[in-house]
Amino acid sequence: MARSGRAPAFPADTDALLTEAARNGVASFRSEERSFAEVLINVHHDAAGRQVVIDVLRGYRPDYPGAEMEDFEQWVGNSVRVLTEKFSPPPEILFLYGGKSFEALFPLQARRMDAVRHHSLRRGGPGPAVPTVSGGDAGRGKSPHAPATDSELDALLTREALRVLRRLQPLEGQRIGGPVRASMDVDTGAITVYFPRDFLPADPEGGFEDQLDNFRHALIHVSAPFVDATGMQYRYGGRHLYPYFPRLQREDEAARLGSRRQRAVWQLADRRPEAKMRAQRAASLPEK
């Protein structure tokens, strides 16, 4: 007897099967930033709309549509896709968060994505390859979920700076918990973090430099999908570190001068090997 060429129909208990698959996906998802143990998820197959709607009811609300959200949706979506890919055509997978769509959660980013697609179509192209909200396979590159305004990027950086701040252990003379703000100059790529004056510890070296490294790594990582950061700078009560610790300014200026002298040594040596010893002696002279 010949087999039917028709695709299999969805079983009556499809929602229960899909929900179980999604919850298994959540249980196996890992993130260094947060726990997903309290996530409650429900899945519904919309046969008329040819969609599978995954609604994250509680336990996770993405702060912004970045790498964590994409990883979560791709991981959980793939867990459900194992069951749906056998049906033809396979239904689209759509994520909601407490019943809210991507457009409702992130209206600015959604408008930016629409504008990018519209611009590409006007030029006769097929439109850019962008990550879908359903967690499809998409290239990483520069995210089309990029903040639409500078203020939105600043808000993203500020949230990340606050997250880092909450994890710090206070040093001697340092107060943790005051307001902190981060901002990026999108033209130059420079990120500035603004701390209150009492964030400065008694000793601005050692452990304090490690703390600033935590901010540097976190903020550069968060901004990377949108703008390439070129450098970091910090302000304390609106001022640079040097007015509070003039000794550091003198030491840094001496180090820069010594570096220039050392470069001069090798430049002279490259041009005139016989002058190498004289240049080395000059570089070793004490500061006046």
PDB file of C-alpha atoms in Angstrom:
ATOM      1  CA  MET A   1       0.000   0.000   0.000  1.00  0.00           C
ATOM      2  CA  ALA A   2       1.448   3.411  -0.997  1.00  0.00           C
ATOM      3  CA  ARG A   3       2.304   5.857   1.723  1.00  0.00           C
ATOM      4  CA  SER A   4       0.481   9.145   1.872  1.00  0.00           C
ATOM      5  CA  GLY A   5       2.550  12.183   0.908  1.00  0.00           C
ATOM      6  CA  ARG A   6       0.691  14.394   3.336  1.00  0.00           C
ATOM      7  CA  ALA A   7       2.631  15.869   6.245  1.00  0.00           C
ATOM      8  CA  PRO A   8       1.654  14.573   9.689  1.00  0.00           C
ATOM      9  CA  ALA A   9      -0.965  16.535  11.558  1.00  0.00           C
ATOM     10  CA  PHE A  10      -0.337  18.067  14.956  1.00  0.00           C
ATOM     11  CA  PRO A  11      -1.587  15.794  17.759  1.00  0.00           C
ATOM     12  CA  ALA A  12      -4.375  16.907  20.057  1.00  0.00           C
ATOM     13  CA  ASP A  13      -2.018  17.421  23.000  1.00  0.00           C
ATOM     14  CA  THR A  14       0.411  19.559  20.996  1.00  0.00           C
ATOM     15  CA  ASP A  15       0.456  22.455  23.489  1.00  0.00           C
ATOM     16  CA  ALA A  16       1.362  20.148  26.370  1.00  0.00           C
ATOM     17  CA  LEU A  17       4.144  18.486  24.364  1.00  0.00           C
ATOM     18  CA  LEU A  18       5.589  21.790  23.184  1.00  0.00           C
ATOM     19  CA  THR A  19       5.396  23.303  26.669  1.00  0.00           C
ATOM     20  CA  GLU A  20       7.260  20.341  28.129  1.00  0.00           C
ATOM     21  CA  ALA A  21       9.961  20.640  25.449  1.00  0.00           C
ATOM     22  CA  ALA A  22      10.333  24.382  26.107  1.00  0.00           C
ATOM     23  CA  ARG A  23      10.570  23.877  29.861  1.00  0.00           C
ATOM     24  CA  ASN A  24      13.245  21.229  29.345  1.00  0.00           C
ATOM     25  CA  GLY A  25      15.114  23.760  27.211  1.00  0.00           C
ATOM     26  CA  VAL A  26      14.887  26.377  29.961  1.00  0.00           C
ATOM     27  CA  ALA A  27      16.112  23.868  32.555  1.00  0.00           C
ATOM     28  CA  SER A  28      19.229  23.115  30.489  1.00  0.00           C
ATOM     29  CA  PHE A  29      19.999  26.751  29.573  1.00  0.00           C
ATOM     30  CA  ARG A  30      22.987  28.261  31.382  1.00  0.00           C
ATOM     31  CA  SER A  31      24.002  31.885  31.834  1.00  0.00           C
ATOM     32  CA  GLU A  32      26.774  33.425  33.923  1.00  0.00           C
ATOM     33  CA  GLU A  33      24.713  36.559  34.507  1.00  0.00           C
ATOM     34  CA  ARG A  34      21.564  35.181  36.137  1.00  0.00           C
ATOM     35  CA  SER A  35      19.627  32.115  37.219  1.00  0.00           C
ATOM     36  CA  PHE A  36      16.736  30.811  35.128  1.00  0.00           C
ATOM     37  CA  ALA A  37      15.498  28.403  37.803  1.00  0.00           C
ATOM     38  CA  GLU A  38      12.293  30.397  38.452  1.00  0.00           C
ATOM     39  CA  VAL A  39      11.288  30.809  34.812  1.00  0.00           C
ATOM     40  CA  LEU A  40       7.713  29.724  34.050  1.00  0.00           C
ATOM     41  CA  ILE A  41       6.964  29.183  30.381  1.00  0.00           C
ATOM     42  CA  ASN A  42       3.890  28.214  28.373  1.00  0.00           C
ATOM     43  CA  VAL A  43       3.617  27.251  24.692  1.00  0.00           C
ATOM     44  CA  HIS A  44       0.602  27.434  22.394  1.00  0.00           C
ATOM     45  CA  HIS A  45       0.289  26.223  18.811  1.00  0.00           C
ATOM     46  CA  ASP A  46      -1.709  28.706  16.750  1.00  0.00           C
ATOM     47  CA  ALA A  47      -2.764  26.514  13.826  1.00  0.00           C
ATOM     48  CA  ALA A  48      -4.601  29.325  12.024  1.00  0.00           C
ATOM     49  CA  GLY A  49      -1.622  31.649  12.188  1.00  0.00           C
ATOM     50  CA  ARG A  50       0.896  28.855  11.596  1.00  0.00           C
ATOM     51  CA  GLN A  51       2.801  29.951  14.678  1.00  0.00           C
ATOM     52  CA  VAL A  52       4.089  28.432  17.870  1.00  0.00           C
ATOM     53  CA  VAL A  53       3.903  31.086  20.593  1.00  0.00           C
ATOM     54  CA  ILE A  54       6.325  30.668  23.499  1.00  0.00           C
ATOM     55  CA  ASP A  55       5.263  32.926  26.359  1.00  0.00           C
ATOM     56  CA  VAL A  56       7.747  33.479  29.200  1.00  0.00           C
ATOM     57  CA  LEU A  57       5.213  34.151  31.938  1.00  0.00           C
ATOM     58  CA  ARG A  58       7.615  35.009  34.753  1.00  0.00           C
ATOM     59  CA  GLY A  59      11.189  34.642  35.936  1.00  0.00           C
ATOM     60  CA  TYR A  60      12.903  36.374  33.014  1.00  0.00           C
ATOM     61  CA  ARG A  61      12.504  39.768  31.411  1.00  0.00           C
ATOM     62  CA  PRO A  62      15.392  40.817  29.153  1.00  0.00           C
ATOM     63  CA  ASP A  63      16.761  44.246  30.036  1.00  0.00           C
ATOM     64  CA  TYR A  64      17.708  44.826  26.410  1.00  0.00           C
ATOM     65  CA  PRO A  65      17.689  42.701  23.230  1.00  0.00           C
ATOM     66  CA  GLY A  66      21.317  41.631  23.370  1.00  0.00           C
ATOM     67  CA  ALA A  67      23.315  38.417  23.271  1.00  0.00           C
ATOM     68  CA  GLU A  68      21.686  36.860  26.355  1.00  0.00           C
ATOM     69  CA  MET A  69      18.189  37.247  24.925  1.00  0.00           C
ATOM     70  CA  GLU A  70      19.263  35.860  21.547  1.00  0.00           C
ATOM     71  CA  ASP A  71      21.007  32.880  23.173  1.00  0.00           C
ATOM     72  CA  PHE A  72      17.986  32.159  25.379  1.00  0.00           C
ATOM     73  CA  GLU A  73      15.517  32.286  22.492  1.00  0.00           C
ATOM     74  CA  GLN A  74      17.695  30.210  20.212  1.00  0.00           C
ATOM     75  CA  TRP A  75      18.276  27.541  22.881  1.00  0.00           C
ATOM     76  CA  VAL A  76      14.642  27.234  23.966  1.00  0.00           C
ATOM     77  CA  GLY A  77      13.373  27.676  20.404  1.00  0.00           C
ATOM     78  CA  ASN A  78      15.560  24.817  19.192  1.00  0.00           C
ATOM     79  CA  SER A  79      14.158  22.595  21.948  1.00  0.00           C
ATOM     80  CA  VAL A  80      10.669  23.215  20.546  1.00  0.00           C
ATOM     81  CA  ARG A  81      11.789  23.112  16.925  1.00  0.00           C
ATOM     82  CA  VAL A  82      12.800  19.468  17.315  1.00  0.00           C
ATOM     83  CA  LEU A  83       9.066  18.670  17.518  1.00  0.00           C
ATOM     84  CA  THR A  84       7.784  21.136  14.906  1.00  0.00           C
ATOM     85  CA  GLU A  85      10.314  20.668  12.095  1.00  0.00           C
ATOM     86  CA  LYS A  86       8.674  17.382  11.015  1.00  0.00           C
ATOM     87  CA  PHE A  87       5.553  19.283   9.949  1.00  0.00           C
ATOM     88  CA  SER A  88       5.393  21.007   6.565  1.00  0.00           C
ATOM     89  CA  PRO A  89       5.536  23.886   6.459  1.00  0.00           C
ATOM     90  CA  PRO A  90       7.058  24.178   9.937  1.00  0.00           C
ATOM     91  CA  PRO A  91       5.342  26.901  11.978  1.00  0.00           C
ATOM     92  CA  GLU A  92       7.099  30.142  12.878  1.00  0.00           C
ATOM     93  CA  ILE A  93       8.285  30.347  16.488  1.00  0.00           C
ATOM     94  CA  LEU A  94       7.387  33.583  18.283  1.00  0.00           C
ATOM     95  CA  PHE A  95       8.486  34.626  21.787  1.00  0.00           C
ATOM     96  CA  LEU A  96       6.426  36.719  24.181  1.00  0.00           C
ATOM     97  CA  TYR A  97       7.367  37.934  27.657  1.00  0.00           C
ATOM     98  CA  GLY A  98       4.380  38.176  29.954  1.00  0.00           C
ATOM     99  CA  GLY A  99       2.194  38.386  26.863  1.00  0.00           C
ATOM    100  CA  LYS A 100       4.241  41.250  25.380  1.00  0.00           C
ATOM    101  CA  SER A 101       5.840  41.026  21.956  1.00  0.00           C
ATOM    102  CA  PHE A 102       9.299  42.269  20.989  1.00  0.00           C
ATOM    103  CA  GLU A 103       7.705  45.407  19.516  1.00  0.00           C
ATOM    104  CA  ALA A 104       5.921  46.142  22.790  1.00  0.00           C
ATOM    105  CA  LEU A 105       9.019  45.557  24.931  1.00  0.00           C
ATOM    106  CA  PHE A 106      11.507  47.398  22.710  1.00  0.00           C
ATOM    107  CA  PRO A 107       9.628  49.840  20.440  1.00  0.00           C
ATOM    108  CA  LEU A 108      12.684  51.886  19.488  1.00  0.00           C
ATOM    109  CA  GLN A 109      14.667  48.861  18.357  1.00  0.00           C
ATOM    110  CA  ALA A 110      11.662  47.476  16.489  1.00  0.00           C
ATOM    111  CA  ARG A 111      11.265  50.747  14.569  1.00  0.00           C
ATOM    112  CA  ARG A 112      14.970  50.732  13.773  1.00  0.00           C
ATOM    113  CA  MET A 113      14.729  47.194  12.370  1.00  0.00           C
ATOM    114  CA  ASP A 114      11.752  48.199  10.226  1.00  0.00           C
ATOM    115  CA  ALA A 115      13.651  51.240   8.938  1.00  0.00           C
ATOM    116  CA  VAL A 116      16.687  49.127   8.046  1.00  0.00           C
ATOM    117  CA  ARG A 117      14.537  46.649   6.124  1.00  0.00           C
ATOM    118  CA  HIS A 118      12.617  49.446   4.363  1.00  0.00           C
ATOM    119  CA  HIS A 119      15.836  51.200   3.338  1.00  0.00           C
ATOM    120  CA  SER A 120      17.261  47.991   1.905  1.00  0.00           C
ATOM    121  CA  LEU A 121      14.081  47.177  -0.019  1.00  0.00           C
ATOM    122  CA  ARG A 122      13.987  50.678  -1.538  1.00  0.00           C
ATOM    123  CA  ARG A 123      17.478  50.039  -2.896  1.00  0.00           C
ATOM    124  CA  GLY A 124      16.256  46.856  -4.536  1.00  0.00           C
ATOM    125  CA  GLY A 125      17.848  44.426  -2.111  1.00  0.00           C
ATOM    126  CA  PRO A 126      16.204  41.531  -0.304  1.00  0.00           C
ATOM    127  CA  GLY A 127      16.677  43.187   3.067  1.00  0.00           C
ATOM    128  CA  PRO A 128      19.368  42.497   5.650  1.00  0.00           C
ATOM    129  CA  ALA A 129      19.751  39.171   7.375  1.00  0.00           C
ATOM    130  CA  VAL A 130      18.603  39.973  10.875  1.00  0.00           C
ATOM    131  CA  PRO A 131      18.086  37.801  13.950  1.00  0.00           C
ATOM    132  CA  THR A 132      14.392  37.070  14.341  1.00  0.00           C
ATOM    133  CA  VAL A 133      12.566  37.273  17.635  1.00  0.00           C
ATOM    134  CA  SER A 134      11.904  33.555  17.245  1.00  0.00           C
ATOM    135  CA  GLY A 135      15.559  32.812  17.900  1.00  0.00           C
ATOM    136  CA  GLY A 136      16.449  31.623  14.402  1.00  0.00           C
ATOM    137  CA  ASP A 137      19.998  30.989  13.219  1.00  0.00           C
ATOM    138  CA  ALA A 138      21.475  34.423  12.634  1.00  0.00           C
ATOM    139  CA  GLY A 139      24.916  35.856  12.281  1.00  0.00           C
ATOM    140  CA  ARG A 140      26.297  37.783  15.235  1.00  0.00           C
ATOM    141  CA  GLY A 141      27.899  40.825  13.550  1.00  0.00           C
ATOM    142  CA  LYS A 142      26.592  44.226  14.570  1.00  0.00           C
ATOM    143  CA  SER A 143      23.158  43.621  16.028  1.00  0.00           C
ATOM    144  CA  PRO A 144      20.157  45.125  14.220  1.00  0.00           C
ATOM    145  CA  HIS A 145      18.689  45.456  17.734  1.00  0.00           C
ATOM    146  CA  ALA A 146      21.099  48.365  18.246  1.00  0.00           C
ATOM    147  CA  PRO A 147      19.773  51.250  20.342  1.00  0.00           C
ATOM    148  CA  ALA A 148      18.077  53.795  18.122  1.00  0.00           C
ATOM    149  CA  THR A 149      19.299  56.811  20.050  1.00  0.00           C
ATOM    150  CA  ASP A 150      22.418  57.795  21.982  1.00  0.00           C
ATOM    151  CA  SER A 151      20.350  58.119  25.154  1.00  0.00           C
ATOM    152  CA  GLU A 152      19.172  54.540  24.787  1.00  0.00           C
ATOM    153  CA  LEU A 153      22.754  53.296  24.492  1.00  0.00           C
ATOM    154  CA  ASP A 154      23.705  55.380  27.531  1.00  0.00           C
ATOM    155  CA  ALA A 155      20.841  53.802  29.489  1.00  0.00           C
ATOM    156  CA  LEU A 156      22.086  50.367  28.496  1.00  0.00           C
ATOM    157  CA  LEU A 157      25.632  51.176  29.628  1.00  0.00           C
ATOM    158  CA  THR A 158      24.376  52.708  32.871  1.00  0.00           C
ATOM    159  CA  ARG A 159      22.396  49.568  33.722  1.00  0.00           C
ATOM    160  CA  GLU A 160      25.511  47.462  33.144  1.00  0.00           C
ATOM    161  CA  ALA A 161      27.639  49.819  35.263  1.00  0.00           C
ATOM    162  CA  LEU A 162      25.110  49.540  38.106  1.00  0.00           C
ATOM    163  CA  ARG A 163      25.211  45.748  37.822  1.00  0.00           C
ATOM    164  CA  VAL A 164      29.012  45.781  38.165  1.00  0.00           C
ATOM    165  CA  LEU A 165      28.824  48.273  41.047  1.00  0.00           C
ATOM    166  CA  ARG A 166      26.459  46.053  43.052  1.00  0.00           C
ATOM    167  CA  ARG A 167      28.976  43.191  42.889  1.00  0.00           C
ATOM    168  CA  LEU A 168      31.950  45.144  44.220  1.00  0.00           C
ATOM    169  CA  GLN A 169      33.389  44.737  47.692  1.00  0.00           C
ATOM    170  CA  PRO A 170      34.161  48.192  49.170  1.00  0.00           C
ATOM    171  CA  LEU A 171      37.790  49.107  49.751  1.00  0.00           C
ATOM    172  CA  GLU A 172      39.093  51.170  52.678  1.00  0.00           C
ATOM    173  CA  GLY A 173      37.603  54.640  52.585  1.00  0.00           C
ATOM    174  CA  GLN A 174      35.307  53.766  49.661  1.00  0.00           C
ATOM    175  CA  ARG A 175      31.516  54.006  49.600  1.00  0.00           C
ATOM    176  CA  ILE A 176      29.664  51.597  47.309  1.00  0.00           C
ATOM    177  CA  GLY A 177      26.077  52.265  46.385  1.00  0.00           C
ATOM    178  CA  GLY A 178      26.046  55.847  45.202  1.00  0.00           C
ATOM    179  CA  PRO A 179      24.676  56.826  41.791  1.00  0.00           C
ATOM    180  CA  VAL A 180      26.726  55.844  38.757  1.00  0.00           C
ATOM    181  CA  ARG A 181      26.189  56.776  35.128  1.00  0.00           C
ATOM    182  CA  ALA A 182      27.884  55.656  31.909  1.00  0.00           C
ATOM    183  CA  SER A 183      27.859  57.340  28.530  1.00  0.00           C
ATOM    184  CA  MET A 184      29.419  56.734  25.124  1.00  0.00           C
ATOM    185  CA  ASP A 185      30.475  59.243  22.499  1.00  0.00           C
ATOM    186  CA  VAL A 186      29.331  57.342  19.416  1.00  0.00           C
ATOM    187  CA  ASP A 187      31.519  59.492  17.167  1.00  0.00           C
ATOM    188  CA  THR A 188      34.781  58.675  18.968  1.00  0.00           C
ATOM    189  CA  GLY A 189      33.818  55.388  20.649  1.00  0.00           C
ATOM    190  CA  ALA A 190      34.975  56.640  24.079  1.00  0.00           C
ATOM    191  CA  ILE A 191      33.028  55.451  27.130  1.00  0.00           C
ATOM    192  CA  THR A 192      32.921  57.656  30.233  1.00  0.00           C
ATOM    193  CA  VAL A 193      31.801  56.395  33.643  1.00  0.00           C
ATOM    194  CA  TYR A 194      30.677  59.023  36.184  1.00  0.00           C
ATOM    195  CA  PHE A 195      31.061  58.095  39.855  1.00  0.00           C
ATOM    196  CA  PRO A 196      30.310  60.144  42.981  1.00  0.00           C
ATOM    197  CA  ARG A 197      33.326  61.555  44.816  1.00  0.00           C
ATOM    198  CA  ASP A 198      33.062  59.053  47.676  1.00  0.00           C
ATOM    199  CA  PHE A 199      33.585  56.133  45.293  1.00  0.00           C
ATOM    200  CA  LEU A 200      37.318  56.910  45.517  1.00  0.00           C
ATOM    201  CA  PRO A 201      39.080  54.737  48.121  1.00  0.00           C
ATOM    202  CA  ALA A 202      41.971  55.808  50.344  1.00  0.00           C
ATOM    203  CA  ASP A 203      44.420  54.035  48.006  1.00  0.00           C
ATOM    204  CA  PRO A 204      43.680  54.641  44.289  1.00  0.00           C
ATOM    205  CA  GLU A 205      45.877  51.760  43.144  1.00  0.00           C
ATOM    206  CA  GLY A 206      45.883  47.976  43.594  1.00  0.00           C
ATOM    207  CA  GLY A 207      42.350  46.782  44.274  1.00  0.00           C
ATOM    208  CA  PHE A 208      40.844  49.994  42.902  1.00  0.00           C
ATOM    209  CA  GLU A 209      42.469  49.409  39.515  1.00  0.00           C
ATOM    210  CA  ASP A 210      40.983  45.903  39.530  1.00  0.00           C
ATOM    211  CA  GLN A 211      37.539  47.395  40.143  1.00  0.00           C
ATOM    212  CA  LEU A 212      37.913  49.746  37.190  1.00  0.00           C
ATOM    213  CA  ASP A 213      38.979  46.798  35.043  1.00  0.00           C
ATOM    214  CA  ASN A 214      35.659  45.148  35.896  1.00  0.00           C
ATOM    215  CA  PHE A 215      33.797  48.175  34.565  1.00  0.00           C
ATOM    216  CA  ARG A 216      36.005  48.352  31.482  1.00  0.00           C
ATOM    217  CA  HIS A 217      35.513  44.718  30.485  1.00  0.00           C
ATOM    218  CA  ALA A 218      31.754  44.763  31.134  1.00  0.00           C
ATOM    219  CA  LEU A 219      30.971  48.021  29.319  1.00  0.00           C
ATOM    220  CA  ILE A 220      33.119  47.267  26.284  1.00  0.00           C
ATOM    221  CA  HIS A 221      31.432  43.867  26.023  1.00  0.00           C
ATOM    222  CA  VAL A 222      27.924  45.326  26.261  1.00  0.00           C
ATOM    223  CA  SER A 223      28.584  48.078  23.717  1.00  0.00           C
ATOM    224  CA  ALA A 224      30.354  45.779  21.230  1.00  0.00           C
ATOM    225  CA  PRO A 225      27.209  44.728  19.290  1.00  0.00           C
ATOM    226  CA  PHE A 226      26.391  48.396  18.635  1.00  0.00           C
ATOM    227  CA  VAL A 227      29.552  50.547  18.577  1.00  0.00           C
ATOM    228  CA  ASP A 228      33.211  49.549  18.844  1.00  0.00           C
ATOM    229  CA  ALA A 229      34.609  51.132  22.010  1.00  0.00           C
ATOM    230  CA  THR A 230      37.973  52.857  21.596  1.00  0.00           C
ATOM    231  CA  GLY A 231      38.741  53.692  25.213  1.00  0.00           C
ATOM    232  CA  MET A 232      37.537  54.280  28.760  1.00  0.00           C
ATOM    233  CA  GLN A 233      37.670  57.281  31.049  1.00  0.00           C
ATOM    234  CA  TYR A 234      36.369  57.858  34.565  1.00  0.00           C
ATOM    235  CA  ARG A 235      35.153  60.913  36.463  1.00  0.00           C
ATOM    236  CA  TYR A 236      34.700  61.239  40.230  1.00  0.00           C
ATOM    237  CA  GLY A 237      32.376  64.007  41.332  1.00  0.00           C
ATOM    238  CA  GLY A 238      32.814  65.369  37.808  1.00  0.00           C
ATOM    239  CA  ARG A 239      36.625  65.521  38.016  1.00  0.00           C
ATOM    240  CA  HIS A 240      39.560  63.446  36.854  1.00  0.00           C
ATOM    241  CA  LEU A 241      41.479  61.295  39.342  1.00  0.00           C
ATOM    242  CA  TYR A 242      44.533  63.606  39.313  1.00  0.00           C
ATOM    243  CA  PRO A 243      43.079  66.544  41.306  1.00  0.00           C
ATOM    244  CA  TYR A 244      42.410  64.139  44.185  1.00  0.00           C
ATOM    245  CA  PHE A 245      45.782  62.376  43.937  1.00  0.00           C
ATOM    246  CA  PRO A 246      48.416  64.745  42.464  1.00  0.00           C
ATOM    247  CA  ARG A 247      51.139  62.185  43.168  1.00  0.00           C
ATOM    248  CA  LEU A 248      49.653  59.882  40.559  1.00  0.00           C
ATOM    249  CA  GLN A 249      49.748  62.651  37.972  1.00  0.00           C
ATOM    250  CA  ARG A 250      53.453  63.270  38.635  1.00  0.00           C
ATOM    251  CA  GLU A 251      54.227  59.555  38.424  1.00  0.00           C
ATOM    252  CA  ASP A 252      52.256  59.099  35.211  1.00  0.00           C
ATOM    253  CA  GLU A 253      53.909  62.114  33.571  1.00  0.00           C
ATOM    254  CA  ALA A 254      57.346  60.818  34.584  1.00  0.00           C
ATOM    255  CA  ALA A 255      56.477  57.403  33.124  1.00  0.00           C
ATOM    256  CA  ARG A 256      55.368  58.963  29.856  1.00  0.00           C
ATOM    257  CA  LEU A 257      58.572  61.007  29.667  1.00  0.00           C
ATOM    258  CA  GLY A 258      60.638  57.900  30.347  1.00  0.00           C
ATOM    259  CA  SER A 259      58.782  56.086  27.572  1.00  0.00           C
ATOM    260  CA  ARG A 260      59.542  58.897  25.130  1.00  0.00           C
ATOM    261  CA  ARG A 261      63.203  58.763  26.115  1.00  0.00           C
ATOM    262  CA  GLN A 262      63.297  55.009  25.576  1.00  0.00           C
ATOM    263  CA  ARG A 263      61.767  55.388  22.128  1.00  0.00           C
ATOM    264  CA  ALA A 264      64.398  57.992  21.320  1.00  0.00           C
ATOM    265  CA  VAL A 265      67.107  55.506  22.321  1.00  0.00           C
ATOM    266  CA  TRP A 266      66.026  52.968  19.746  1.00  0.00           C
ATOM    267  CA  GLN A 267      65.347  55.556  17.054  1.00  0.00           C
ATOM    268  CA  LEU A 268      68.915  56.849  17.427  1.00  0.00           C
ATOM    269  CA  ALA A 269      70.258  53.312  17.514  1.00  0.00           C
ATOM    270  CA  ASP A 270      68.440  52.473  14.286  1.00  0.00           C
ATOM    271  CA  ARG A 271      69.874  55.492  12.514  1.00  0.00           C
ATOM    272  CA  ARG A 272      73.375  55.531  14.013  1.00  0.00           C
ATOM    273  CA  PRO A 273      74.489  52.401  15.861  1.00  0.00           C
ATOM    274  CA  GLU A 274      77.534  54.211  17.185  1.00  0.00           C
ATOM    275  CA  ALA A 275      75.240  56.612  19.091  1.00  0.00           C
ATOM    276  CA  LYS A 276      73.439  53.864  20.987  1.00  0.00           C
ATOM    277  CA  MET A 277      75.542  54.100  24.156  1.00  0.00           C
ATOM    278  CA  ARG A 278      75.264  57.887  24.298  1.00  0.00           C
ATOM    279  CA  ALA A 279      71.470  57.727  23.915  1.00  0.00           C
ATOM    280  CA  GLN A 280      71.184  55.079  26.620  1.00  0.00           C
ATOM    281  CA  ARG A 281      73.181  57.232  29.029  1.00  0.00           C
ATOM    282  CA  ALA A 282      70.919  60.181  28.259  1.00  0.00           C
ATOM    283  CA  ALA A 283      67.810  58.123  28.962  1.00  0.00           C
ATOM    284  CA  SER A 284      69.170  57.038  32.330  1.00  0.00           C
ATOM    285  CA  LEU A 285      69.706  60.579  33.641  1.00  0.00           C
ATOM    286  CA  PRO A 286      67.591  61.435  36.698  1.00  0.00           C
ATOM    287  CA  GLU A 287      64.559  63.695  36.316  1.00  0.00           C
ATOM    288  CA  LYS A 288      65.191  67.364  37.075  1.00  0.00           C
TER     289      LYS A 288
END
